[in-house]
Coordinates of C-alpha atoms and ligand atoms in Angstrom, one line a residue:
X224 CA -47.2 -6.5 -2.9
X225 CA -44.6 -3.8 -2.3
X226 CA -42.6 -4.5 0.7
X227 CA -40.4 -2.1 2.5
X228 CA -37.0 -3.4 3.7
X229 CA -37.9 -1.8 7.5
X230 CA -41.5 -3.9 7.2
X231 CA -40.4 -7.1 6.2
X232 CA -37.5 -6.8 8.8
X233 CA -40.6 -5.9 11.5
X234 CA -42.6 -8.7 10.3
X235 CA -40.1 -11.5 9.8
X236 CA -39.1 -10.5 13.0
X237 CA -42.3 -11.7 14.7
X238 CA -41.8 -15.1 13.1
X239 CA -38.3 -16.3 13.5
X240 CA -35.7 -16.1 16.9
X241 CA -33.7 -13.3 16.2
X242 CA -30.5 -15.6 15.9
X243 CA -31.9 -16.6 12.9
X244 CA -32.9 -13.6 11.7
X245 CA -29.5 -11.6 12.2
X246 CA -28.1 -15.1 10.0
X247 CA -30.2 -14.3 6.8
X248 CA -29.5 -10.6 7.0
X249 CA -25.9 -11.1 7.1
X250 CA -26.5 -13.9 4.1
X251 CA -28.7 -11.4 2.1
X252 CA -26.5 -8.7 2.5
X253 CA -23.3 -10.7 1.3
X254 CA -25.3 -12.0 -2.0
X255 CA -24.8 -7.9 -2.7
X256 CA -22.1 -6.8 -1.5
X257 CA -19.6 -9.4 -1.3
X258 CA -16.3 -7.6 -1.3
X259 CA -17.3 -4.9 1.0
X260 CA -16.9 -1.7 1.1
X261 CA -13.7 0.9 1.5
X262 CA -12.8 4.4 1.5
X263 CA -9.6 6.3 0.4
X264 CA -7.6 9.4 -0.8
X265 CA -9.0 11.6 2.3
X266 CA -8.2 15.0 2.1
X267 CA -9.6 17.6 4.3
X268 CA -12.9 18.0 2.5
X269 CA -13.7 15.2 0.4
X270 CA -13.0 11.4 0.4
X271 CA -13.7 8.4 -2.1
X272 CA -16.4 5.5 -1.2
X273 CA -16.2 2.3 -2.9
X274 CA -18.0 -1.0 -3.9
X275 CA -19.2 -3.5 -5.8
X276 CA -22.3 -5.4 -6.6
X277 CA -21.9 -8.8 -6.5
X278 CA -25.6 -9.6 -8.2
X279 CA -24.5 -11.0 -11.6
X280 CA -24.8 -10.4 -15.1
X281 CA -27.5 -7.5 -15.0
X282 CA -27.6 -4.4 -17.5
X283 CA -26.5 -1.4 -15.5
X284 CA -28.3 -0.1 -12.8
X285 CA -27.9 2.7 -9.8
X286 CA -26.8 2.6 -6.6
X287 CA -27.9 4.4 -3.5
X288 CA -24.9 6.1 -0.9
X289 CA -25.7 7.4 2.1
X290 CA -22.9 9.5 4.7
X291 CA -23.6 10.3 8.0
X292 CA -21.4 11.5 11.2
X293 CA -23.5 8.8 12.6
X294 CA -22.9 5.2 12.7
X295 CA -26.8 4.5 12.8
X296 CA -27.5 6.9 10.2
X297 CA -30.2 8.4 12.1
X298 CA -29.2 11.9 10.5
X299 CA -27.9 11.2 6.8
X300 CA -25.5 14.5 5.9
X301 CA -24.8 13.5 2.3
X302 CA -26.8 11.0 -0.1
X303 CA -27.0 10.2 -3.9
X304 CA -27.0 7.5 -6.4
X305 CA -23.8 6.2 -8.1
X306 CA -23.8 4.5 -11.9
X307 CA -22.9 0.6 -12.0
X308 CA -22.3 -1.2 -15.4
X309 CA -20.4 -4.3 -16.6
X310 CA -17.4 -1.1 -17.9
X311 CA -16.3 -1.1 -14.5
X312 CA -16.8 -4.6 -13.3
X313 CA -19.7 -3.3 -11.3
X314 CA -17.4 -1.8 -8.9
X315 CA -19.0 1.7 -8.1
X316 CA -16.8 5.1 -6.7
X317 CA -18.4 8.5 -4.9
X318 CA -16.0 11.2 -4.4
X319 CA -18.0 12.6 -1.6
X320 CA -17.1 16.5 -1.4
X321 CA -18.3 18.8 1.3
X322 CA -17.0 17.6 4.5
X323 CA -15.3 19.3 7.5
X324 CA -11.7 18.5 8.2
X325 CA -10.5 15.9 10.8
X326 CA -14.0 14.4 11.1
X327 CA -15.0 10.9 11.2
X328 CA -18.1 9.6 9.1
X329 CA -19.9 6.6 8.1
X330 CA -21.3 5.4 5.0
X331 CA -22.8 2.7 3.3
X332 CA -24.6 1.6 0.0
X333 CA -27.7 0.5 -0.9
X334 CA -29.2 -2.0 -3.6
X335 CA -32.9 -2.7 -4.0
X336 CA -33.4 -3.7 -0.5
X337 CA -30.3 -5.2 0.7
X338 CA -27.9 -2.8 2.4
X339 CA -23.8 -2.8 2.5
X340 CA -21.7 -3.2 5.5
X341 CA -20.7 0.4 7.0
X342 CA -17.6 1.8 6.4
X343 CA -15.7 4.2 8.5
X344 CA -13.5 6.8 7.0
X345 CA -11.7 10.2 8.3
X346 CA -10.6 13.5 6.6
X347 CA -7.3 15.0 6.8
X348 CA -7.0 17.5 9.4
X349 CA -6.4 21.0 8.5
X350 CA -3.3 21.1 10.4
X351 CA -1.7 19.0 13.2
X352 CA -1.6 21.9 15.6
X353 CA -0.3 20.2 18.7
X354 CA -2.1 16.3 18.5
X355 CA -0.4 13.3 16.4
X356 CA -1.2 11.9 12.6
X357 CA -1.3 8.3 12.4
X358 CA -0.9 6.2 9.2
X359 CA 0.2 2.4 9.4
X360 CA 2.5 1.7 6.1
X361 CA 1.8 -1.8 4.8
X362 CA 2.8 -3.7 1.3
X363 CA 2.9 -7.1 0.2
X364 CA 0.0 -9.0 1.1
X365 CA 0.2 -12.7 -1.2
X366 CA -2.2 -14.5 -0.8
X367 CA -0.9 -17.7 -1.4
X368 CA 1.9 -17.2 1.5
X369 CA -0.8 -17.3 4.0
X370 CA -3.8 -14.9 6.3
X371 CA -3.2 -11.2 6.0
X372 CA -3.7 -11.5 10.2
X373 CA -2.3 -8.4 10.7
X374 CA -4.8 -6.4 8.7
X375 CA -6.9 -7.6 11.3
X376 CA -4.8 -6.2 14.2
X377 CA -4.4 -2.9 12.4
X378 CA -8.8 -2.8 11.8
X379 CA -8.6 -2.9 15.7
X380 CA -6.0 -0.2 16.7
X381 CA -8.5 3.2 16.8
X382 CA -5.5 5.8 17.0
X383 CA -4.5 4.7 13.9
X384 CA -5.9 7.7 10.9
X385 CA -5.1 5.6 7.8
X386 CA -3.7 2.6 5.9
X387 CA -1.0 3.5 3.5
X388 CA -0.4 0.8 0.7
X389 CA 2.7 0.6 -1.4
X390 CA 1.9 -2.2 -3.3
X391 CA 2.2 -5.5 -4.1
X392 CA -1.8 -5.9 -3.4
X393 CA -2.0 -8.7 -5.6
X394 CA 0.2 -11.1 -7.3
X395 CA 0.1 -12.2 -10.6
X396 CA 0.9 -15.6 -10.3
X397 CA -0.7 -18.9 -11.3
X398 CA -2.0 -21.1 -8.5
X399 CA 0.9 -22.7 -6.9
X400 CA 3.0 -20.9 -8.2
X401 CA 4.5 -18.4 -5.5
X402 CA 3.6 -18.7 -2.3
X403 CA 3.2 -21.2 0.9
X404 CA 1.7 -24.9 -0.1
X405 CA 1.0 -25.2 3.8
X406 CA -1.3 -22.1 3.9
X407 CA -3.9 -23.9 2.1
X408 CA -4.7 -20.9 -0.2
X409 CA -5.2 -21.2 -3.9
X410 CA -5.1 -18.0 -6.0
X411 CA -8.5 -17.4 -8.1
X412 CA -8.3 -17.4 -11.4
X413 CA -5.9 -20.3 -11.1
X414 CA -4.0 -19.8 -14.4
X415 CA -1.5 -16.8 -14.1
X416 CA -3.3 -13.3 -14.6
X417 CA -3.2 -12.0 -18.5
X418 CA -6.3 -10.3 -19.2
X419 CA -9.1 -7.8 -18.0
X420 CA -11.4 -10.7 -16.6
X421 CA -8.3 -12.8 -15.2
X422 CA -7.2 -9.0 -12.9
X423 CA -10.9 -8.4 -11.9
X424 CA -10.9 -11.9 -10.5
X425 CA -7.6 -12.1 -8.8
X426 CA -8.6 -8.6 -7.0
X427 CA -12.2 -10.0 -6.1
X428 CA -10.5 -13.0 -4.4
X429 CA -8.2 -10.8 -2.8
X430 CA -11.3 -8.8 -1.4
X431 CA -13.4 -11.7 0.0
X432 CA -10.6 -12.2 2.6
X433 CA -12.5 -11.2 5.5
X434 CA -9.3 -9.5 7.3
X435 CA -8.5 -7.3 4.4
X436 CA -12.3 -6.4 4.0
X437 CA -12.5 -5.2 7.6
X438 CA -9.5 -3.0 7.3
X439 CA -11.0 -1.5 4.3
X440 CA -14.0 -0.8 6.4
X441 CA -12.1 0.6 9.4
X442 CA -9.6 3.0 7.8
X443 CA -9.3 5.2 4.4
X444 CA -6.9 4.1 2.3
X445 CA -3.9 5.5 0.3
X446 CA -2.5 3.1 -2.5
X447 CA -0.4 2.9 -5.4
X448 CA 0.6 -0.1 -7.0
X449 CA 4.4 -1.9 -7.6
X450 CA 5.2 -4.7 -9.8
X451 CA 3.1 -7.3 -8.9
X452 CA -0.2 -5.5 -9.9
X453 CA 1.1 -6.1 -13.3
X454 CA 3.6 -8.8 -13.2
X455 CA 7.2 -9.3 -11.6
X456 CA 9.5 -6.6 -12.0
X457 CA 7.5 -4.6 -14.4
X458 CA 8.9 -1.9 -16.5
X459 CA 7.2 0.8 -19.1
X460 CA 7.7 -2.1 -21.7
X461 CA 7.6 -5.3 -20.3
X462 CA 8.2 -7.2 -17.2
X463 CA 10.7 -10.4 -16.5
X464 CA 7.4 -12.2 -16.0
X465 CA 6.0 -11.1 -19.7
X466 CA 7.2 -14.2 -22.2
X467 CA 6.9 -13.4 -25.8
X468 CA 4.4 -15.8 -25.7
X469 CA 1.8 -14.5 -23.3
X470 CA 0.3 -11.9 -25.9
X471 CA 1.0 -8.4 -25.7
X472 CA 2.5 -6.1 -23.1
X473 CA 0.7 -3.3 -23.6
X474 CA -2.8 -4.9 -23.7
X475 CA -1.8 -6.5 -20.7
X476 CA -0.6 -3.3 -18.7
X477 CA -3.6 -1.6 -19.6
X478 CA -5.9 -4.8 -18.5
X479 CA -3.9 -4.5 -15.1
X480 CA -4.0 -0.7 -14.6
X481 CA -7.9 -0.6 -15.4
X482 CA -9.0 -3.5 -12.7
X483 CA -6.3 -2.0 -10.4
X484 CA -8.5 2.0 -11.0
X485 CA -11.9 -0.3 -10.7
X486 CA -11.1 -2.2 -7.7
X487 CA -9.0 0.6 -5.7
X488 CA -10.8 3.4 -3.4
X489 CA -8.4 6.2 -5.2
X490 CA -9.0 9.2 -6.7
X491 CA -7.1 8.4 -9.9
X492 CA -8.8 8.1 -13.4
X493 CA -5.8 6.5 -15.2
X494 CA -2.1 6.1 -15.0
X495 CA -0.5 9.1 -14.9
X496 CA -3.6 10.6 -11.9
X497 CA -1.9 7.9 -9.5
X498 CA 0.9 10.0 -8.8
X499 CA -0.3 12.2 -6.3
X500 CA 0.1 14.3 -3.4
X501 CA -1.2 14.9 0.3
X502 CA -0.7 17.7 2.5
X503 CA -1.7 18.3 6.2
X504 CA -1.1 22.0 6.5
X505 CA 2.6 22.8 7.0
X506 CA 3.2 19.3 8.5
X507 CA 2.8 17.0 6.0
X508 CA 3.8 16.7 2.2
X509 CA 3.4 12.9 1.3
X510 CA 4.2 12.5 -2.3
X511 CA 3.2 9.3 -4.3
X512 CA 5.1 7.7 -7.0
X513 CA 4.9 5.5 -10.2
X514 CA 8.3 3.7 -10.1
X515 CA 6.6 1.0 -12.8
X516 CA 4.1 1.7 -15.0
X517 CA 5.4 5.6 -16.3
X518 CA 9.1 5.4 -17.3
X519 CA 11.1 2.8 -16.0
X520 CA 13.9 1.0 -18.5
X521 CA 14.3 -2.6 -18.1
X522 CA 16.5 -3.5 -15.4
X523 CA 20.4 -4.3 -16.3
X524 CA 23.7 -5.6 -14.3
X525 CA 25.7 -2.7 -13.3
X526 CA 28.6 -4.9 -15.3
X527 CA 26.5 -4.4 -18.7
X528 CA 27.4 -1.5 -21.1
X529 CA 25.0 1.7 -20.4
X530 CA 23.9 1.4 -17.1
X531 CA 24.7 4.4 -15.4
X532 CA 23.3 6.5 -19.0
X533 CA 21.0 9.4 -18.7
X534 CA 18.7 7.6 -20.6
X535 CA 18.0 4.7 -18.3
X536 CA 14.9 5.7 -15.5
X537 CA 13.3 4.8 -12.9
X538 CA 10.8 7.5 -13.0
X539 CA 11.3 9.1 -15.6
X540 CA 12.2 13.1 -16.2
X541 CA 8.7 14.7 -15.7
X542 CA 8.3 12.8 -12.4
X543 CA 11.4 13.9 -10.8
X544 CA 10.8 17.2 -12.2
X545 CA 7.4 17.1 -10.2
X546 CA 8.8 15.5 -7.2
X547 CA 12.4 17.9 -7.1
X548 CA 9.8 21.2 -7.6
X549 CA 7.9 19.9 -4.5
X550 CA 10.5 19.1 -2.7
X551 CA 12.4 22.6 -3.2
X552 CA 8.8 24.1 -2.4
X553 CA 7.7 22.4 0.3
X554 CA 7.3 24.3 4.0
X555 CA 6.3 20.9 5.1
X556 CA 8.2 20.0 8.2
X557 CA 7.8 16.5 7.2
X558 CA 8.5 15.5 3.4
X559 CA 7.3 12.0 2.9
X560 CA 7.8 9.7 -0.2
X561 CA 5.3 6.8 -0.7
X562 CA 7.9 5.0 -2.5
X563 CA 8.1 1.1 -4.0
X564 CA 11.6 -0.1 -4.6
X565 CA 14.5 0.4 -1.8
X566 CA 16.4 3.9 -2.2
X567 CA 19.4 3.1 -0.1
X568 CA 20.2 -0.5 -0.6
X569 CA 23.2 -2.1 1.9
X570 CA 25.9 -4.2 1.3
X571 CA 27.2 -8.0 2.1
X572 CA 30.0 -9.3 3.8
X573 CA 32.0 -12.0 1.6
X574 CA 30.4 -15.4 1.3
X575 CA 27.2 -13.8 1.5
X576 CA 24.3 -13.6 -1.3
X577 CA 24.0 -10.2 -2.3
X578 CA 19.8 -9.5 -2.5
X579 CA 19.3 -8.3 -6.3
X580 CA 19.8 -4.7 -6.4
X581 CA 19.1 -4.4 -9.7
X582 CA 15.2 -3.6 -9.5
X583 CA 15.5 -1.5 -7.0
X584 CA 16.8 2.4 -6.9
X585 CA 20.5 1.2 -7.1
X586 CA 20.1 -0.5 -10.2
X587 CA 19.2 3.2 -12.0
X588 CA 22.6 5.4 -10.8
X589 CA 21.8 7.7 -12.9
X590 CA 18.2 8.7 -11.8
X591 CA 19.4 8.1 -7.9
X592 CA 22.3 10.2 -7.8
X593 CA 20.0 13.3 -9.4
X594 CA 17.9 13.2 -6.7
X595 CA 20.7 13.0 -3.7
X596 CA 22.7 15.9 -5.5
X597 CA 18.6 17.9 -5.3
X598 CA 18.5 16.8 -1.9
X599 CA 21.9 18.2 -1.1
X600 CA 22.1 21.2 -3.2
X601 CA 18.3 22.3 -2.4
X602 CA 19.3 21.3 1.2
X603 CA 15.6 20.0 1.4
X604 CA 16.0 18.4 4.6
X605 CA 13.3 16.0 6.7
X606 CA 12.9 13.6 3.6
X607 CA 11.9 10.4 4.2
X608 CA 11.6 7.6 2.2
X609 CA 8.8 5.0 3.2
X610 CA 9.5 1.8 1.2
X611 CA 7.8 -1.6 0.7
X612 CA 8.4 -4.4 -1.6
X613 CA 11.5 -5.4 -0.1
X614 CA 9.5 -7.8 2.5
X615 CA 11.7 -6.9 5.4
X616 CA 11.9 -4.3 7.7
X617 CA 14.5 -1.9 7.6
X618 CA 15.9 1.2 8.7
X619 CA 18.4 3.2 6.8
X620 CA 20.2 6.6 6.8
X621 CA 20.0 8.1 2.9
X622 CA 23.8 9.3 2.1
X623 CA 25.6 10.5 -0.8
X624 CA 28.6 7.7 -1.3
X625 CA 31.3 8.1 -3.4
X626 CA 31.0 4.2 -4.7
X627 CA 28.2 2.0 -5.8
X628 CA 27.3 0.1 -2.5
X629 CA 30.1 0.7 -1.2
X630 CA 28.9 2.4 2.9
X631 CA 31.1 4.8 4.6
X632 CA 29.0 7.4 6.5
X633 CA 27.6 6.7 9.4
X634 CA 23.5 7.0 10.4
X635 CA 24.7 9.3 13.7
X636 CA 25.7 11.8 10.8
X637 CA 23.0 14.2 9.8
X638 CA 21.7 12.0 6.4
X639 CA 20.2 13.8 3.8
X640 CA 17.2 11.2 4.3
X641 CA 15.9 8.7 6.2
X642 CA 14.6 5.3 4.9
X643 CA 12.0 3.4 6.4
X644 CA 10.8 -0.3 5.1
X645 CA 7.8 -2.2 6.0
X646 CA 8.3 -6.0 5.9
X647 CA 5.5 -7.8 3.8
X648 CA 1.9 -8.7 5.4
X649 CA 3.2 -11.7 4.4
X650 CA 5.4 -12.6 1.2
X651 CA 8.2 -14.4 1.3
X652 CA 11.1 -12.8 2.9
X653 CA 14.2 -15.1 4.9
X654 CA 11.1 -16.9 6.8
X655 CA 11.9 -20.2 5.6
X656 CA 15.5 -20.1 6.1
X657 CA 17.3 -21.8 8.8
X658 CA 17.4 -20.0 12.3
X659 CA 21.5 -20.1 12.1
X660 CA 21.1 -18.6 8.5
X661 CA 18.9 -15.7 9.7
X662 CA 21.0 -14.7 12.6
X663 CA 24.2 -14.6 10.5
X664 CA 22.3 -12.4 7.9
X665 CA 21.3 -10.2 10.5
X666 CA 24.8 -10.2 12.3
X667 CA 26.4 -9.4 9.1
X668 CA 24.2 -6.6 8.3
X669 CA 24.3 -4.7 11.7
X670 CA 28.5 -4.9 11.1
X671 CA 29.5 -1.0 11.2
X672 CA 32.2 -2.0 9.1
X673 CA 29.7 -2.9 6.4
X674 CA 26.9 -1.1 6.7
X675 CA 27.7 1.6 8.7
X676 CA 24.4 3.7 7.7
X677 CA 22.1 0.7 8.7
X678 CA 19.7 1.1 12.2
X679 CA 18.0 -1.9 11.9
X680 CA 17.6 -4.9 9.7
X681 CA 15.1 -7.7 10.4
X682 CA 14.7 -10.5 7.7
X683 CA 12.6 -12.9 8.8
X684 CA 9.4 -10.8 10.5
X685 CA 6.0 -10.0 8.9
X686 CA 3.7 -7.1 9.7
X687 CA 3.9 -3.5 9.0
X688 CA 4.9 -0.2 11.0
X689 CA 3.3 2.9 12.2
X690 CA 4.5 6.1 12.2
X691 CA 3.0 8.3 14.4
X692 CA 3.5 12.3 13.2
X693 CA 3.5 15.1 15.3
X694 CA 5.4 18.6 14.6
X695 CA 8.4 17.8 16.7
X696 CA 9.0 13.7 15.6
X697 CA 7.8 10.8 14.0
X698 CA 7.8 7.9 16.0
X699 CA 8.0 4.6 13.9
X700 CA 6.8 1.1 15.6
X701 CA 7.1 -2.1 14.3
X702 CA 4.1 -5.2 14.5
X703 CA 4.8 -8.1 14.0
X704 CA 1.9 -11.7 13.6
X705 CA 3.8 -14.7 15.2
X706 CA 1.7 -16.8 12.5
X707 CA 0.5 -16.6 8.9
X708 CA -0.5 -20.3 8.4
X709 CA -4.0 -20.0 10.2
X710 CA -6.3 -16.9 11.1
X711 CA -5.0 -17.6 14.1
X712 CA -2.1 -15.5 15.2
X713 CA -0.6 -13.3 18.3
X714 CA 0.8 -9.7 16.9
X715 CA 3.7 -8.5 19.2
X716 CA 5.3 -4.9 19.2
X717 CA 8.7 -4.7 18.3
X718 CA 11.2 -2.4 17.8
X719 CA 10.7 1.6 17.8
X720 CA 12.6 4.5 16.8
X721 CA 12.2 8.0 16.7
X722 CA 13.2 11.4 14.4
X723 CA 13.7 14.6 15.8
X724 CA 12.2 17.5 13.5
X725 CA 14.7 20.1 14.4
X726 CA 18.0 17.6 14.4
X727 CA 16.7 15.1 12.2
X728 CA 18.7 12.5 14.0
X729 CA 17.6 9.0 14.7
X730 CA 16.8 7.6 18.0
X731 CA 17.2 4.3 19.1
Ligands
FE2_10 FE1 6.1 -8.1 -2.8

């Protein structure tokens, strides 16, 4: 006999305490849909859905998506059926079009019988007119290092519109490898990630952590990837963690960049798709790089022969051609760059480890110093950079300087940008280091003398920030998790600073 979900929900009902009942829901629902369901790339009239069947080896089959403004669905606005096949690791992606702007909506798939989790997901507005835009900036979430607690604490902040990601979603690494013994997590596969299979894998372990899967059912999602969703310090052709011996590059960077399309609620269909841009009226311009996969040369001392040549890149000439038009363009008040690797960089005092600069914007001169003379000569104006992979948070004024990392202007001075990074969700940053170490770093790098162009430099602190976006400012707090050991963990505000539209300057 044919049994409708609704009836045998009605009739189980009348048999078992409902404690019981809500258990094997929840159980039946996570034998489907075990790495949830998330939403990304909003604009102001369409947004991706995502998931994945978790059923097993079964030929491909269809999925049912519902939408509604509703979180009971009691009224369902948009509904259809979805493909799902072993080609795309029976992950399954509806760009829903149609929708009003600035709205919230729910959705949710169905399978046979069982039904997903809901998601929550927003469109852009069409403009800010006179209320704020808020997107929380995360990157670096390892799982071996410990619990990504303060995706939790993000899930739970309502004002906040959408999560942007700038990478470092995954790490390649073997089990044991890089990360945090004490944490008690063990990377799935174990063995270091090489092929389609071992990617799919890593990224569904990723996804049963139950903080990450809530966020991605609270908030829409921008992403774009950095090294680590291929391997360390990845380049166009190779990566310093690609041996000779571990088989081809370019199997491999195409094994990463298809799981990373499969897995990720974006828009993108391949590579060159995940740079992109967003726009909120004449407010926002938020422009998303590639600094790995595209046209970056391998990375090089700036002692060795040819490293400030035109022919070394970071991104390569079509991109900055992209990005420079844009930028020139642009009537945005704010011009935002979703970008990976540090732009600025800031120097040491003697006797002090210098963090290696060569993987990051200063190690390609040539490629930097193109885009501060567009800045300057195109006087652009309200550019900021918002940068992860570095694992701590900083604050930086973006000036032209007449020597490599060598700082003479000061941040009270009008810069030509602003650079914002969010520490790591939790990588490794100076963590482990000794209190008396930290506070030396920290002293050092707050020294006008030295880094005169530096707000604010913390080393040790995990989290992310918010900026919250408004015509006349953006207003950038820092959280911080007091814990990454245990799901258990306090999340403190810390410090906040502010830009003014019209001066552009910096307050404290
Ligand atoms: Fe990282």
């Amino acid at each position: 006999m044919k049994i409708s979900r609704r009836k045998f929900v009605l009739s189980a009902a009348l048999l078992v305490p409902m404690s019981r009942l809500m258990a094997a829901h929840v159980e039946f629902r996570a034998n489907y849909f075990l790495h949830g369901v998330a939403s990304g790339d909003p604009l102001q009239d369409r947004v991706i859905i995502w998931t994945r069947v978790s059923a097993g080896n079964y030929p491909g089959t269809t999925l049912r998506w519902e939408l509604s403004e509703d979180p009971r669905f009691l009224n369902i606005l948009k509904k259809g059926r979805v493909e799902i096949s072993a080609h795309t690791d029976y992950t399954a992606k509806v760009d829903v079009k149609g929708l009003k702007a600035g709205c919230k909506y729910y959705y949710r798939f169905l399978y046979q019988a069982a039904i997903s989790a809901v998601g929550e997901t927003k469109t852009l507005p069409a403009a800010l007119n006179g209320a704020d835009f808020r997107m929380a900036v995360v990157s670096c979430n390892n799982w071996e290092d410990g619990y990504f607690n303060s995706f939790r604490f993000l899930a739970q902040k309502p004002e906040v519109d959408l999560v942007l990601h700038l990478g470092d979603y995954i790490y390649e690494y073997a089990a044991g490898e890089y990360g945090n013994p004490a944490s008690g997590r063990i990377n799935e596969p174990r063995n270091e990630v090489f092929t389609l299979q071992d990617y799919r894998t890593r990224y569904a372990c990723y996804r049963t952590d139950a903080d990450l899967q809530h966020l991605h059912a609270k908030k829409p999602f921008y992403l774009i990837w950095d090294d680590h969703e291929l391997a360390n310090d990845a380049y166009q052709n190779g990566a310093k963690n690609h041996q000779s011996n571990e088989g081809s590059w370019e199997l491999r960077k195409k094994a990463a960049i298809q799981a990373y399309l499969e897995w990720m609620p974006i828009r993108a269909k391949n590579a060159t798709e995940v740079r992109r841009k967003f726009e909120i009226g004449d407010d926002i311009s938020l422009y998303l790089m590639d600094e790995r996969s595209s046209d970056r040369t391998q990375q090089m001392e700036n002692t060795q022969p040819g490293f400030n040549g035109g022919e070394r890149s970071i991104i390569g000439e079509s991109q900055y051609g992209w990005l420079a038009n844009e930028l020139k363009n642009s009537k945005a008040t704010w011009k935002l760059i979703g970008n990976q690797v540090m732009f600025s960089g800031y120097a040491v005092a003697k006797g002090f480890k210098l963090p290696k600069y060569n993987d990051w914007w200063l190690g390609y001169p040539y490629e930097r110093t193109k885009i501060l003379d567009m800045l300057e000569r195109e006087k652009v104006g309200n550019t900021i950079f918002l940068t992860g992979d570095h694992h701590e948070s900083f604050v930086l004024a973006v000036h032209k300087e007449e020597k490599f990392m060598e700082y003479t202007k000061s941040h009270q001075q009008r810069p030509l940008a602003w650079e914002l990074l969010t520490p790591s969700i939790t990588s490794k940053n100076a963590d482990r280091r000794s209190e008396s170490e930290i506070i030396a770093f920290e002293n050092m790098l707050h020294n006008k003398e030295i880094n005169p162009h530096l707000v604010y430099g913390d080393i040790k602190s995990h989290g992310y920030f918010i900026a919250t976006i408004n015509k006349k400012s953006i207003q950038i707090d820092y959280y911080f998790v007091d814990n990454l050991l245990t799901n258990v963990a306090n999340e403190y505000k810390s410090r906040s600073f502010t830009i003014d539209a019209e001066t552009f300057v910096m307050s404290v």
